[in-house]
Coordinates of C-alpha atoms in Angstrom, one line a residue:
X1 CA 31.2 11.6 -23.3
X2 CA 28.8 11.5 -26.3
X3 CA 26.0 9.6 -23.9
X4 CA 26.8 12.1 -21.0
X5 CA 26.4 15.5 -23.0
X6 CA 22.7 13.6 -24.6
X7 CA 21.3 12.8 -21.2
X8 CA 22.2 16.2 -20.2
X9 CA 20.4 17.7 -22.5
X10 CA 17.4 15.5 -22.3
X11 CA 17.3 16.6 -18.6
X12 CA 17.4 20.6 -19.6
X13 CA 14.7 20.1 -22.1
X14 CA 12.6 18.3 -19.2
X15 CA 13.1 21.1 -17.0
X16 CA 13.0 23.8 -19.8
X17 CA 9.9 26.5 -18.2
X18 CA 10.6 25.0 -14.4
X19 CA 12.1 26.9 -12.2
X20 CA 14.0 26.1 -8.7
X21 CA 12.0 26.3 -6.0
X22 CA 14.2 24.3 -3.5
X23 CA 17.8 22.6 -3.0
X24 CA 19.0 21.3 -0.2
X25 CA 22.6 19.6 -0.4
X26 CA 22.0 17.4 -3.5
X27 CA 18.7 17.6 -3.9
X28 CA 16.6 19.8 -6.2
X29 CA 13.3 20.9 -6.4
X30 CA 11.7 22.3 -8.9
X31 CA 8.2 23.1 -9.9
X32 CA 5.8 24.3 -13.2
X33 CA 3.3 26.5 -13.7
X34 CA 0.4 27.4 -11.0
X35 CA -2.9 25.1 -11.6
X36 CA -6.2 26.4 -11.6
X37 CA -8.1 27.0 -8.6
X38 CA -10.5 24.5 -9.0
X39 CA -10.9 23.4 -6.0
X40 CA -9.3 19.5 -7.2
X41 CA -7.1 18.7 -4.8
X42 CA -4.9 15.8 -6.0
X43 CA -4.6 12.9 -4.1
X44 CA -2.2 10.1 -6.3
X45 CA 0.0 11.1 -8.9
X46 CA -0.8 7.9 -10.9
X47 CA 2.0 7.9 -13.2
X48 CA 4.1 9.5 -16.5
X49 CA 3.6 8.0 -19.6
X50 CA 3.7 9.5 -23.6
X51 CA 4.5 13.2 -22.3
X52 CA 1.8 13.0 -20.2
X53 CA 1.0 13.0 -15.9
X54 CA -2.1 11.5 -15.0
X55 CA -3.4 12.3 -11.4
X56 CA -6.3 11.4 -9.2
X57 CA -8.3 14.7 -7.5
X58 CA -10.7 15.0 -5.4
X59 CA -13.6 17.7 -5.0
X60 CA -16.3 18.2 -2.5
X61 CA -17.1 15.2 -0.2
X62 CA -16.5 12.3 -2.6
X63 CA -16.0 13.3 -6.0
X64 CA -13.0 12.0 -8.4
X65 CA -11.1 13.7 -11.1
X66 CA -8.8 12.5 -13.3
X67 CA -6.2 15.4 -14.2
X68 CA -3.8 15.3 -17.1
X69 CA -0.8 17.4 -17.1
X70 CA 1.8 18.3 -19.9
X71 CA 4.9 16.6 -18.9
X72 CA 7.2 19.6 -19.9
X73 CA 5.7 22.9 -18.5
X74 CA 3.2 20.7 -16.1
X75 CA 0.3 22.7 -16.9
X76 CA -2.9 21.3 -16.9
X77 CA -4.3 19.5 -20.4
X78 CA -7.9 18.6 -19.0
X79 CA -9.7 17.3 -16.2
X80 CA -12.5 14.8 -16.0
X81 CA -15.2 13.5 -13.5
X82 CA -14.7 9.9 -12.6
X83 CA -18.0 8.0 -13.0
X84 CA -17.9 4.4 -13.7
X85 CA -20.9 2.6 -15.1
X86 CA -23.0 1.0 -13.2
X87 CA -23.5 -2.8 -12.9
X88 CA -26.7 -4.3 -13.3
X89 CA -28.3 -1.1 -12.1
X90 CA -26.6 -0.6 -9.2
X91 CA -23.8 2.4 -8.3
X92 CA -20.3 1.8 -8.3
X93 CA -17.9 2.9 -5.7
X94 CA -14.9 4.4 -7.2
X95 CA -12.1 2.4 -5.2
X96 CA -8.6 3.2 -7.6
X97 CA -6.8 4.1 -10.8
X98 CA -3.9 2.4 -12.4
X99 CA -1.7 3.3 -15.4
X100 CA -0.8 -0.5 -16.5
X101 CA 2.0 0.2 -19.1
X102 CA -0.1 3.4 -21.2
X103 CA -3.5 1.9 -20.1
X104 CA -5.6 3.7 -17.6
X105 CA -8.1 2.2 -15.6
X106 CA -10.5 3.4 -13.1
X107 CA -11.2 0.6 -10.4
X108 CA -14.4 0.4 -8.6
X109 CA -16.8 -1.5 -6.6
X110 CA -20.2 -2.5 -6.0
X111 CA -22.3 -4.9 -3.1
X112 CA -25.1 -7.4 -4.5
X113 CA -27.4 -7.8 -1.8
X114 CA -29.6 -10.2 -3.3
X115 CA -26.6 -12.2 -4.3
X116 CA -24.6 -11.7 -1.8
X117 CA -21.4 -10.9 -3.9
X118 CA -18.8 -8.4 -3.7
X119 CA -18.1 -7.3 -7.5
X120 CA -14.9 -5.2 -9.0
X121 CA -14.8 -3.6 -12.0
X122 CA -12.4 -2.1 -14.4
X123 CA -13.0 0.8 -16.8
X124 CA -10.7 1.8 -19.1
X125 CA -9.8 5.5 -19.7
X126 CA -8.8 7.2 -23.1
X127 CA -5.5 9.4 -23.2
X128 CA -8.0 12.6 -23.1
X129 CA -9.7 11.2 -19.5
X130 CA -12.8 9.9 -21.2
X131 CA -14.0 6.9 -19.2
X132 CA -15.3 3.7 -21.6
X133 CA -18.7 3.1 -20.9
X134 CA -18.4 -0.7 -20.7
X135 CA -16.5 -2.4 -17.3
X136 CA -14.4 -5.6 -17.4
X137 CA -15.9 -7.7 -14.5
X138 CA -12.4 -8.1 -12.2
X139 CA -14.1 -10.4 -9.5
X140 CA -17.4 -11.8 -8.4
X141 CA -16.5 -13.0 -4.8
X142 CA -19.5 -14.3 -2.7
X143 CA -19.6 -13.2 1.1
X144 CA -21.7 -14.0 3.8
X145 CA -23.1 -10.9 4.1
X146 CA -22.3 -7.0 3.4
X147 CA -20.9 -6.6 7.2
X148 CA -18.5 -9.0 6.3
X149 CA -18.0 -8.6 2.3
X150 CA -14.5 -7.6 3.2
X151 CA -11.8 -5.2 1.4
X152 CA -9.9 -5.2 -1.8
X153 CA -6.3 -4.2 -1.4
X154 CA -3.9 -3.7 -4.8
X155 CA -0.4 -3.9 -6.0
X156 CA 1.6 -3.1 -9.1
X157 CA 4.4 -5.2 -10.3
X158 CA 7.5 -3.9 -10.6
X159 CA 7.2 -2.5 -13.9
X160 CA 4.1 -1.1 -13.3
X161 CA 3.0 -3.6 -16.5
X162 CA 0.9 -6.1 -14.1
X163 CA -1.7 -5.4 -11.3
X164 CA -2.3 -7.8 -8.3
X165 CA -5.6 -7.9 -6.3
X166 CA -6.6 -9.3 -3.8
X167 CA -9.9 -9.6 -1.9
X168 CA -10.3 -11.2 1.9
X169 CA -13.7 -11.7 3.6
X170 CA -15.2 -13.1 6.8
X171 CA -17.2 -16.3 7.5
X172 CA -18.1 -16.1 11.2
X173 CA -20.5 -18.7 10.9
X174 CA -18.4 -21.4 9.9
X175 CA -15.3 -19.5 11.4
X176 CA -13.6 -19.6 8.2
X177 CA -11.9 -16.6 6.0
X178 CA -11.9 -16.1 1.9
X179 CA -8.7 -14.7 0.1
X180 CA -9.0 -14.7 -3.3
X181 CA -6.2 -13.4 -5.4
X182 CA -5.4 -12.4 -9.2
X183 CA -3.0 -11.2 -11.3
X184 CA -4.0 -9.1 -14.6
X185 CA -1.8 -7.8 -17.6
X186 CA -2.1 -4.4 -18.9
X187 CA -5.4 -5.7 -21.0
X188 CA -7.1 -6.8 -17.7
X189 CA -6.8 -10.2 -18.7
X190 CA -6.4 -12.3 -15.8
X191 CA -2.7 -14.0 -15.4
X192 CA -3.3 -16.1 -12.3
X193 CA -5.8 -16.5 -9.7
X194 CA -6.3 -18.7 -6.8
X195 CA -9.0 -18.6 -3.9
X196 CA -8.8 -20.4 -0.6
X197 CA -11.3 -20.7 2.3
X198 CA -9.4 -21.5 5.6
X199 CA -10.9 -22.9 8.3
X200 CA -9.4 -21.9 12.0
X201 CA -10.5 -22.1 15.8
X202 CA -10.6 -19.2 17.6
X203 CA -11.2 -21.5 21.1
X204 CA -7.8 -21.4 21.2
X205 CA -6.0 -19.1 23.8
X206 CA -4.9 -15.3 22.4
X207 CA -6.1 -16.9 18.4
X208 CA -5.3 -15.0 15.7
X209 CA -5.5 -15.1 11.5
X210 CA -3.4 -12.6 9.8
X211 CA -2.5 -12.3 6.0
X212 CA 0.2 -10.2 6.6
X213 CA 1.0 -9.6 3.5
X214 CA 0.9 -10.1 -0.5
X215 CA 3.4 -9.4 -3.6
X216 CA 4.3 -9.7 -7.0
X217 CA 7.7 -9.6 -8.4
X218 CA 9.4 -8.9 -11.5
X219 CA 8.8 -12.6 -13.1
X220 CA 5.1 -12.1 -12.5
X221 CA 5.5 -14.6 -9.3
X222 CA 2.8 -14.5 -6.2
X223 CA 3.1 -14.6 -3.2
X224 CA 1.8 -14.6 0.6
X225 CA 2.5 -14.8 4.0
X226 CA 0.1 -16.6 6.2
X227 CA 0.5 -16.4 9.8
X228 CA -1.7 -18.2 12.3
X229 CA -0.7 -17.4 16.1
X230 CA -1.7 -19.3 19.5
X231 CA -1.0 -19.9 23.0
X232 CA -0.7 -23.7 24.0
X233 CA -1.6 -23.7 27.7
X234 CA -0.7 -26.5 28.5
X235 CA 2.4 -26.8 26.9
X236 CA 2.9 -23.1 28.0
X237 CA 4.1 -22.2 24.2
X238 CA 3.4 -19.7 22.0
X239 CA 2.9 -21.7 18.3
X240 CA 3.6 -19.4 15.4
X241 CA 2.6 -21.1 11.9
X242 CA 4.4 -18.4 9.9
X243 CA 4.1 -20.0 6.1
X244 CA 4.7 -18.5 2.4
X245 CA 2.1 -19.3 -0.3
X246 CA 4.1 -19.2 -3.7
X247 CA 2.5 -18.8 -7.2
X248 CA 5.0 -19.1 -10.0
X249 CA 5.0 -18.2 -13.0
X250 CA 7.7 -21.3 -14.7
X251 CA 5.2 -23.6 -12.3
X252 CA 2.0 -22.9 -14.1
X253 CA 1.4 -21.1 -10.9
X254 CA 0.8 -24.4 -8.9
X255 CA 1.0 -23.4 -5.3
X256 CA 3.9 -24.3 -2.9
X257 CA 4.1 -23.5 0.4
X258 CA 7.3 -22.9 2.4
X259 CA 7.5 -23.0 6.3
X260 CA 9.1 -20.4 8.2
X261 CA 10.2 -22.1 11.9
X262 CA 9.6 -19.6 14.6
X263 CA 10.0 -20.8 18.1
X264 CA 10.2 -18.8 21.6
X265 CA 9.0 -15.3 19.4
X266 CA 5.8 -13.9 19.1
X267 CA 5.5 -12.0 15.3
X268 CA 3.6 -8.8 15.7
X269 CA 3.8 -8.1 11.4
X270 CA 5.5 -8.4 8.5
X271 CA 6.3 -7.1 5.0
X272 CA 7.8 -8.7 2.4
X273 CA 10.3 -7.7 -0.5
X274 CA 11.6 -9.7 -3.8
X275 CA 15.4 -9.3 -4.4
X276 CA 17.7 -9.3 -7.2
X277 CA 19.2 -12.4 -5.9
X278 CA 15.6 -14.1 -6.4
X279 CA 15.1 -14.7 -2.8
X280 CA 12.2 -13.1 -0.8
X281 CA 12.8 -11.3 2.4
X282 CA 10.4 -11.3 4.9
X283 CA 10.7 -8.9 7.7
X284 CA 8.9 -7.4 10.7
X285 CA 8.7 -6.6 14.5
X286 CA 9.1 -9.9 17.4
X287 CA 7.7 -9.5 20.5
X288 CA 9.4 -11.8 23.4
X289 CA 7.6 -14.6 25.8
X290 CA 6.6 -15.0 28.6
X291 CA 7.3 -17.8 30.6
X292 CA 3.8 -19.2 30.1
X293 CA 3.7 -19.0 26.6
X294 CA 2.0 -15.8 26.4
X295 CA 3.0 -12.7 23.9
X296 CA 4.2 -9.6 25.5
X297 CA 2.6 -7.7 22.5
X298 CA 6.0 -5.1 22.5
X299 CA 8.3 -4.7 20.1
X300 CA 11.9 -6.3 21.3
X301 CA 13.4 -5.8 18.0
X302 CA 13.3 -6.7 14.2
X303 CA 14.0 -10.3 12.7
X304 CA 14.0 -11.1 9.1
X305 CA 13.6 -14.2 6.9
X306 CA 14.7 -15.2 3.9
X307 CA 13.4 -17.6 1.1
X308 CA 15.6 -19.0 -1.7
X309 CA 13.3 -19.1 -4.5
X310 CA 15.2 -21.5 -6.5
X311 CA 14.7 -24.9 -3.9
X312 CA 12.2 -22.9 -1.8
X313 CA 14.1 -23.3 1.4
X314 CA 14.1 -20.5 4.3
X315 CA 17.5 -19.9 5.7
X316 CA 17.6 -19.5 9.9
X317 CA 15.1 -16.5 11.3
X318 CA 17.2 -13.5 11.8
X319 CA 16.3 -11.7 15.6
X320 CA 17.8 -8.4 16.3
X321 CA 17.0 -6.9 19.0
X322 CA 17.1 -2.9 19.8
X323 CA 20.2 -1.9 20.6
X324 CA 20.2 0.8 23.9
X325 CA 21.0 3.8 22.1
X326 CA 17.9 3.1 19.6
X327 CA 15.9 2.0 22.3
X328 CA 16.8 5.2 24.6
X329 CA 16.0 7.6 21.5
X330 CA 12.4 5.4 21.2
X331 CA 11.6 5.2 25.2
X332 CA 13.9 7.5 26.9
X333 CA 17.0 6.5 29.3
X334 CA 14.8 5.5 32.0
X335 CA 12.8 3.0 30.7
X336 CA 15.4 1.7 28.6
X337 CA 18.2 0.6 31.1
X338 CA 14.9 -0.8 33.2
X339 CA 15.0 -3.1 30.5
X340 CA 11.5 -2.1 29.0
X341 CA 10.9 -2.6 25.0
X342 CA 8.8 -0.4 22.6
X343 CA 5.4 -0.1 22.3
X344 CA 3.6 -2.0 18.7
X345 CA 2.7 1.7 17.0
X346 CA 5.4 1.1 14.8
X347 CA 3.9 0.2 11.3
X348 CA 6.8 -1.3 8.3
X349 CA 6.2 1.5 5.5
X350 CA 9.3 0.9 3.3
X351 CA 12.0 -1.9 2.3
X352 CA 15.1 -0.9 0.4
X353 CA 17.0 -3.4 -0.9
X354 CA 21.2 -2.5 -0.6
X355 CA 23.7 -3.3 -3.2
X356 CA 25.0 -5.7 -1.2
X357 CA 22.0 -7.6 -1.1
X358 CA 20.8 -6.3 2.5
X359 CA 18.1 -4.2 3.6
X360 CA 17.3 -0.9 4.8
X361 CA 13.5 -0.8 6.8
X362 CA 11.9 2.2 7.7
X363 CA 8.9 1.8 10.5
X364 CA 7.0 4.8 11.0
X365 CA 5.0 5.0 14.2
X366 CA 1.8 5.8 13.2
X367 CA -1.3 5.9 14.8
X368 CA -5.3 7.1 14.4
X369 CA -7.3 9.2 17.2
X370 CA -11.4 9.1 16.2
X371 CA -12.9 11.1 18.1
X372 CA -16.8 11.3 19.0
X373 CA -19.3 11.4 16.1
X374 CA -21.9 14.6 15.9
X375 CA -25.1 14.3 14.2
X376 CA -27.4 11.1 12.9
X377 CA -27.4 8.3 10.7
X378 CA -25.3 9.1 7.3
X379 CA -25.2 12.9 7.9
X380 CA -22.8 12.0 11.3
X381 CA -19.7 14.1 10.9
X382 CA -16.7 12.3 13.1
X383 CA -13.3 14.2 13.9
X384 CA -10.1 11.9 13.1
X385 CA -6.5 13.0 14.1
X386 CA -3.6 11.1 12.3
X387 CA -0.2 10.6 13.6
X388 CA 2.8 10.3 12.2
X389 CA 6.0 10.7 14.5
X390 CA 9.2 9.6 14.4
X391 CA 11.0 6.9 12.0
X392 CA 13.2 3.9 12.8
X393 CA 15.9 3.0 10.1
X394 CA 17.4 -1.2 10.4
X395 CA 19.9 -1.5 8.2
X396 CA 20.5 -5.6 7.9
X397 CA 23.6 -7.3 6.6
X398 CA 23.0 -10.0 3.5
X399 CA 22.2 -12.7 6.2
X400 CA 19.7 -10.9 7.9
X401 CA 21.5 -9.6 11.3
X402 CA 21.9 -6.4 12.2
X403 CA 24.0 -3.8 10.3
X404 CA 23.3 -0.3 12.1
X405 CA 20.1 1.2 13.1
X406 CA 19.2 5.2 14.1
X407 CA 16.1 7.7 14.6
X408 CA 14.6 9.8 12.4
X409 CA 13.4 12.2 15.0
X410 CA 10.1 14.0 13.9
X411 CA 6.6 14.4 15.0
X412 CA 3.7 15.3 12.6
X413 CA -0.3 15.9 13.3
X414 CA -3.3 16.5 11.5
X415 CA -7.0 16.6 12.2
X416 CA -9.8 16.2 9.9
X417 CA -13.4 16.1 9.7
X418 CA -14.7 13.0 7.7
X419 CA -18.2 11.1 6.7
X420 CA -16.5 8.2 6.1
X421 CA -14.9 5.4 9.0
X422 CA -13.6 3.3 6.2
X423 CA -9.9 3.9 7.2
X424 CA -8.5 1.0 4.9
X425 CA -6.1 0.5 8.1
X426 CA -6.7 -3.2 7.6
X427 CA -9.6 -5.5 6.8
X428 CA -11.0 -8.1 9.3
X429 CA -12.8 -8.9 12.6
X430 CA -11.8 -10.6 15.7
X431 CA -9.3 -13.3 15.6
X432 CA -9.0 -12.2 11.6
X433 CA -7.4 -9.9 10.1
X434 CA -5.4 -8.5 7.1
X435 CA -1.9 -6.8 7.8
X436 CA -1.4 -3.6 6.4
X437 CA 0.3 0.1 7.4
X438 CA -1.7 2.6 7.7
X439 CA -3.4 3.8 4.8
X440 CA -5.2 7.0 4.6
X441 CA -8.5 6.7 2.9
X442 CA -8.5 8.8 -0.3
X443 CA -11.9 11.2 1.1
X444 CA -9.4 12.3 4.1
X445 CA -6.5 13.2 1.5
X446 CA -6.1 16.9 0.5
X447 CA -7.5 17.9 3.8
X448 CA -3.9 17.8 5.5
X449 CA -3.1 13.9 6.6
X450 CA -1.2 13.8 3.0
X451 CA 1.5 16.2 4.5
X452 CA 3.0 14.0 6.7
X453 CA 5.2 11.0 6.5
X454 CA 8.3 11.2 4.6
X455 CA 10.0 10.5 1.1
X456 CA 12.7 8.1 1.0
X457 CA 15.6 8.1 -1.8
X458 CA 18.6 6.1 -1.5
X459 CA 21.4 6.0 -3.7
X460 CA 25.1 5.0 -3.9
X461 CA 25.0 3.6 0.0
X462 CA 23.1 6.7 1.5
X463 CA 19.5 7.1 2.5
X464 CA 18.3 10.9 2.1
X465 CA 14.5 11.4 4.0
X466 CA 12.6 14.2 3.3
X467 CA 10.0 15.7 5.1
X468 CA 8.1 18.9 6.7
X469 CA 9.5 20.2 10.2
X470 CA 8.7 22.8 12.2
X471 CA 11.3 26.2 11.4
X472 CA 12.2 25.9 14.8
X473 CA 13.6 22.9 14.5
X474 CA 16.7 24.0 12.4
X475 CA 19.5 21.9 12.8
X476 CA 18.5 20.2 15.5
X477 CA 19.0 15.9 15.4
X478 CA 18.1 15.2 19.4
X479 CA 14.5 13.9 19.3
X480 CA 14.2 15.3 23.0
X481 CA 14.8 18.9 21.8
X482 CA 12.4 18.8 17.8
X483 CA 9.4 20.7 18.6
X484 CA 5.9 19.4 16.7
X485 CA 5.4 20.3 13.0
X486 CA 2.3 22.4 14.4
X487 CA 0.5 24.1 11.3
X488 CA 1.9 22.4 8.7
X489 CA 1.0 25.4 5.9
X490 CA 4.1 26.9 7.5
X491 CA 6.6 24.0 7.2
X492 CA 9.8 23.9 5.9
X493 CA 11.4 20.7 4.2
X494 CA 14.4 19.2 6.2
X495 CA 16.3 16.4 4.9
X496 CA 18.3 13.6 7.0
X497 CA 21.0 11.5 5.3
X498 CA 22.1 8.6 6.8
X499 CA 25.7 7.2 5.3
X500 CA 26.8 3.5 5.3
X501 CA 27.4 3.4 9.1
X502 CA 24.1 5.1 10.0
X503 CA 25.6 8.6 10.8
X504 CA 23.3 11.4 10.3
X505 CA 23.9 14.7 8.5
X506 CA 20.8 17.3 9.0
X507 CA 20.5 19.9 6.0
X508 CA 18.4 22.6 5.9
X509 CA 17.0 25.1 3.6
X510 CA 19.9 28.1 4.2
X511 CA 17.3 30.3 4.8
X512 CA 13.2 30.2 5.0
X513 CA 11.5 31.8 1.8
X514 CA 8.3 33.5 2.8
X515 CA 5.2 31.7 1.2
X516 CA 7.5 28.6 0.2
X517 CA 5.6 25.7 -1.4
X518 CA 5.3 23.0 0.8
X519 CA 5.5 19.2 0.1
X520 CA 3.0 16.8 0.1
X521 CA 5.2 13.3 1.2
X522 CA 1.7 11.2 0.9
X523 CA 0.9 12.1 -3.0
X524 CA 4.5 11.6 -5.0
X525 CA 5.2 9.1 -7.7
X526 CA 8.8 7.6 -8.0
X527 CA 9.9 7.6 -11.6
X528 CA 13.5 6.1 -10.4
X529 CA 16.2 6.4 -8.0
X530 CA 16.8 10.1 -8.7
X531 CA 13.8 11.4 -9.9
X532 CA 9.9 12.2 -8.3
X533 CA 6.8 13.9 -9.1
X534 CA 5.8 16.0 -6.5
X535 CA 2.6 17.9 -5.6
X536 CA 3.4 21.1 -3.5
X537 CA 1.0 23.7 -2.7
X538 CA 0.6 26.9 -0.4
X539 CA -2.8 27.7 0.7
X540 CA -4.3 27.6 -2.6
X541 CA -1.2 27.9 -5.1
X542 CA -0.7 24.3 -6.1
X543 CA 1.9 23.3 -8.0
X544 CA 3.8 19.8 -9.6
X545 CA 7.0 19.6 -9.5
X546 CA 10.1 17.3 -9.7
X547 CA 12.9 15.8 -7.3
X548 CA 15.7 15.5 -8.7
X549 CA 19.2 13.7 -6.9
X550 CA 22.5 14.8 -7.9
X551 CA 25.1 12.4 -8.7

C-alpha cells in the first residue's frame, strides 16, 4: 500500500499546474501552459530527461530550434537556433537530434564533391541548447557521385542509450550497392560497424535489391534483412533470397547470416521486431504467383518469420491470408467474393509484441500525391498531398498464424506547399532500393501532414488507437458510412479499442468543446505503456501535454 500511495503522489506532483483537457473512457489528456507565439512549430518531441523536454521546431522554410520545456508546468525554458559547424568549409545539413541517455546531439550532413564522400557529423548540445562548436565525424562514406550519395536512416535502441546508423548508396556503374552500418554509445563512440558492397544483376526478369530493414535490440545486437527478388523464366519461378545479417554483441559482432526459405510467395516488405524470448520476428505483406513465376504485386495477406537467436535457426514461414470480412472492409463485397486481393499501399508502421509472445501489426495505407511544380530552378514551389486512410490490425498467435484481424476505419488528407522533393520515403534507384514507411520529411511537418496517422497504446491485452475524425463521424465503426477528416483544425479525437478477440468499442468525446486542442499523432514521444508527450495546438495556441492510461 506504502508503494501505491508514493507513485500516486509522484503522478499528482507531475500533473500539479495541468489541467484536463480531454478523457475519453480511460484515457486522459492533459495539457500545460500556452507557448509563445513564436512562430516554432515543433516537429519531434526528442525526449524527457533531468526535469526537462527537449523538442525539435521548425521556423520559416528550413530553420531548426531546439526548445526546452519545464517538465512540471511545460512552459518553455529557452529556445535555440540549430547550426552545426561546418566541415572543412563547407555547410552542414541539419538531418536529426537524439537524446542518447542525457546527451544531446544534433545530427547533420554534408557532400564532398571533390572527394566524392558523403560525411555525418555529430554535435553535441549543452542542457541550456548551446550547440559545441566542434563535430564528431560519424561517417566518411565514398559514393560514386552526389546523384547517387544515398540516404542515412537512424534508430535508437531500446533504451534510448545506443544509436544505430546506417547509410546505403548506389553504384550503377558496376551495378553494385554500399550499406554501411554502426552502432554508437551515448559518447558517440562507435560500438560496431560493418560495410558491404554487393554486387547484383539486374538482366534478370522483374530484379530487385531491397534492404528492407535494420534494428538494434536490447543486447546492443544488429541486424538486417536482405531480400533479393527474381523471376526465373525458364524455370517459371519466382526466387526470393530473403536472408538476416546478424551482428552480435557476445560474437565480437562477427557476421552470421540466416536464410529465410520462401517458395511459391512473392514478399512485397517487411519489418522486423526483437522479442523478449530473444527471437526476431520478421513480418510483412506476400503477394501470390502466377503460374509463370511472375508476382502479382497485391497484397494476399500477411506471413511472419521467426529467428531463434540462440542456434540462429528460422522456424517455418507463417502465410495468412485476408480473411473475407477484412478483405470486404479493405475492397468492398464485390471485389472480394470475385476473389480479388488488396492493392500494395499498405505500409507496416507498428509491431506490438503480446504477452503471450505474439504480435499485433498495424499497416497504414499511405500514400503521396506531387503535384506539378511552379516556378524555376531552386525557387520551384511543388504541391504534395499526403494520405493517410484506414488501418489494418493482425493479431498473430506465438507461432506466427493468424489470431484475429479488423479495420480501423478512417480517412485523413493534407496538402502542402514544399521546396523540397526529399520525401525520405525510401532511398534507391531502379532495381535498388531501401524499405521504409513513409516518412514525412521534417520541412513538411507543422504545415498539417503531422495531424494524421494515429497513436497506438496497448496494455493488459487491448489495443486503444487514437486519432482525429471528422465530428460527424460520431459513433460510427462501418468504414462505408466515416466521412473524411476534411479540415483537420476542427477535428475531434476518437479512440478505437480492440479487446483480445478483435472486437471493437468506439468512444467518443461526450460532447465537442468549442476551440478544443487538437492532437498532433506524428510529433508524440512514448515515455512507457501509459504515458505520452503530446503536442496539441488550435490555430495558434500550442500546447504540450500528457497521455495518460488508466489502470
Amino acid at each position: 500500500m506504502k508503494k501505491i500511495t508514493i507513485a500516486f503522489l509522484l503522478l499528482s506532483l507531475c500533473c500539479i499546474n495541468l489541467h484536463a483537457q480531454n478523457k475519453i473512457d480511460k484515457l486522459n489528456m492533459t495539457y500545460g501552459e500556452e507557448l509563445p507565439d513564436d512562430k516554432q512549430k515543433i516537429v519531434k518531441i526528442i525526449g524527457e530527461t533531468n526535469d526537462k523536454i527537449y523538442a525539435l521546431a521548425i521556423a520559416g522554410k528550413n530553420d531548426f530550434f531546439l526548445k526546452i520545456f519545464e517538465s512540471k508546468t511545460m512552459g518553455i525554458i529557452s529556445s535555440n537556433p540549430i547550426i552545426i559547424p561546418k566541415l572543412d568549409d563547407k555547410e552542414v545539413d541539419f538531418e536529426d537530434i537524439f537524446l542518447l541517455k542525457d546527451n544531446l546531439y544534433a545530427i547533420g550532413s554534408v557532400f564532398n564533391r571533390k572527394e566524392k564522400t558523403f560525411n555525418l557529423v555529430g554535435a553535441s548540445i549543452s542542457d541550456k541548447g548551446v550547440l559545441s562548436e566542434k563535430t564528431t565525424l560519424l561517417f566518411n562514406s565514398v559514393v560514386a557521385k552526389k546523384s547517387e550519395r544515398g540516404m542515412f536512416y537512424f534508430k535508437l535502441s531500446p533504451d534510448e542509450g545506443a544509436l544505430l546508423i546506417m547509410h546505403t548508396s548506389l553504384f550503377s556503374k558496376e551495378d553494385a550497392v554500399q550499406y554501411e552500418v554502426k552502432l554508437f554509445d551515448d559518447k558517440l563512440n562507435v560500438l560496431f560497424a560493418n560495410a558491404e558492397k554487393v554486387k547484383f544483376d539486374d538482366s534478370k526478369k522483374d530484379y530487385e535489391f531491397t534492404i528492407s530493414d535494420f534494428e538494434v535490440n536490447f543486447q546492443d545486437d544488429v541486424f538486417l534483412v536482405i531480400n533479393e527478388s527474381y523471376r526465373d523464366s525458364k524455370k517459371k519461378e519466382q526466387i526470393e533470397k530473403f536472408q538476416i545479417h546478424a551482428f552480435k554483441n557476445t560474437n565480437g559482432y562477427k557476421k552470421e547470416v540466416v536464410d529465410i526459405d520462401i517458395k511459391g510467395k512473392e514478399i512485397i516488405n517487411c519489418k522486423m521486431i526483437s522479442t523478449s524470448k530473444n527471437t526476431l520476428k520478421i513480418v510483412g505483406f506476400y503477394s501470390s504467383v502466377r503460374d509463370n513465376g511472375k508476382g502479382n504485386k497485391e497484397l494476399k495477406g500477411v506471413y511472419n518469420a521467426t529467428i531463434d537467436l540462440a542456434s540462429n535457426t528460422s522456424k517455418e514461414v507463417m502465410f495468412d491470408e485476408f480473411d473475407y470480412e477484412t478483405k470486404v472492409k479493405l475492397i468492398g463485397e464485390r471485389r472480394a467474393k470475385k476473389g480479388k486481393d488488396v492493392k500494395p499501399l499498405y505500409n507496416i508502421t507498428t509491431i506490438i509484441e503480446k504477452e503471450d509472445g505474439g504480435l499485433i501489426v498495424l499497416s497504414e495505407m499511405q500514400f503521396v500525391y506531387v503535384g506539378q511544380s511552379s516556378g524555376i530552378g531552386p525557387l520551384a514551389f511543388t504541391p504534395v498531398t499526403y494520405t493517410k486512410n484506414e488501418i489494418i490490425v493482425t493479431s498473430l498467435k506465438p507461432d506466427g498464424s493468424l489470431d484475429w484481424s479488423n479495420v480501423l476505419p478512417k480517412e485523413q488528407v493534407a496538402s502542402v506547399v514544399t521546396m523540397s522533393l526529399a520525401f525520405g520515403i525510401g532511398g534507391g534507384n531502379g532495381s535498388f532500393n531501401v524499405g521504409a514507411s513513409l516518412a514525412i520529411p521534417l520541412v513538411d511537418l507543422g504545415k498539417g501532414p503531422e495531424y494524421l496517422g494515429a497513436i497506438p497504446i496497448y496494455k493488459d491485452g487491448k489495443l486503444n488507437l487514437i486519432f482525429n475524425d471528422n465530428v460527424k463521424n460520431k459513433g460510427i465503426t462501418d468504414i462505408e458510412k466515416i466521412k473524411a477528416l476534411g479540415n483537420y483544425n476542427n477535428a475531434v479525437p476518437s479512440l478505437f479499442i480492440f479487446d483480445e478477440k478483435g472486437v471493437i468499442t468506439r468512444k467518443d468525446p461526450e460532447e465537442v468543446i468549442k476551440n478544443e486542442l487538437v492532437l498532433r499523432p506524428g510529433v508524440y514521444y512514448r515515455k512507457n505503456e501509459n504515458e505520452f508527450i503530446l503536442y496539441s495546438s488550435r490555430k495558434k495556441q500550442d500546447k504540450l501535454g500528457r497521455l495518460f492510461l488508466e489502470k
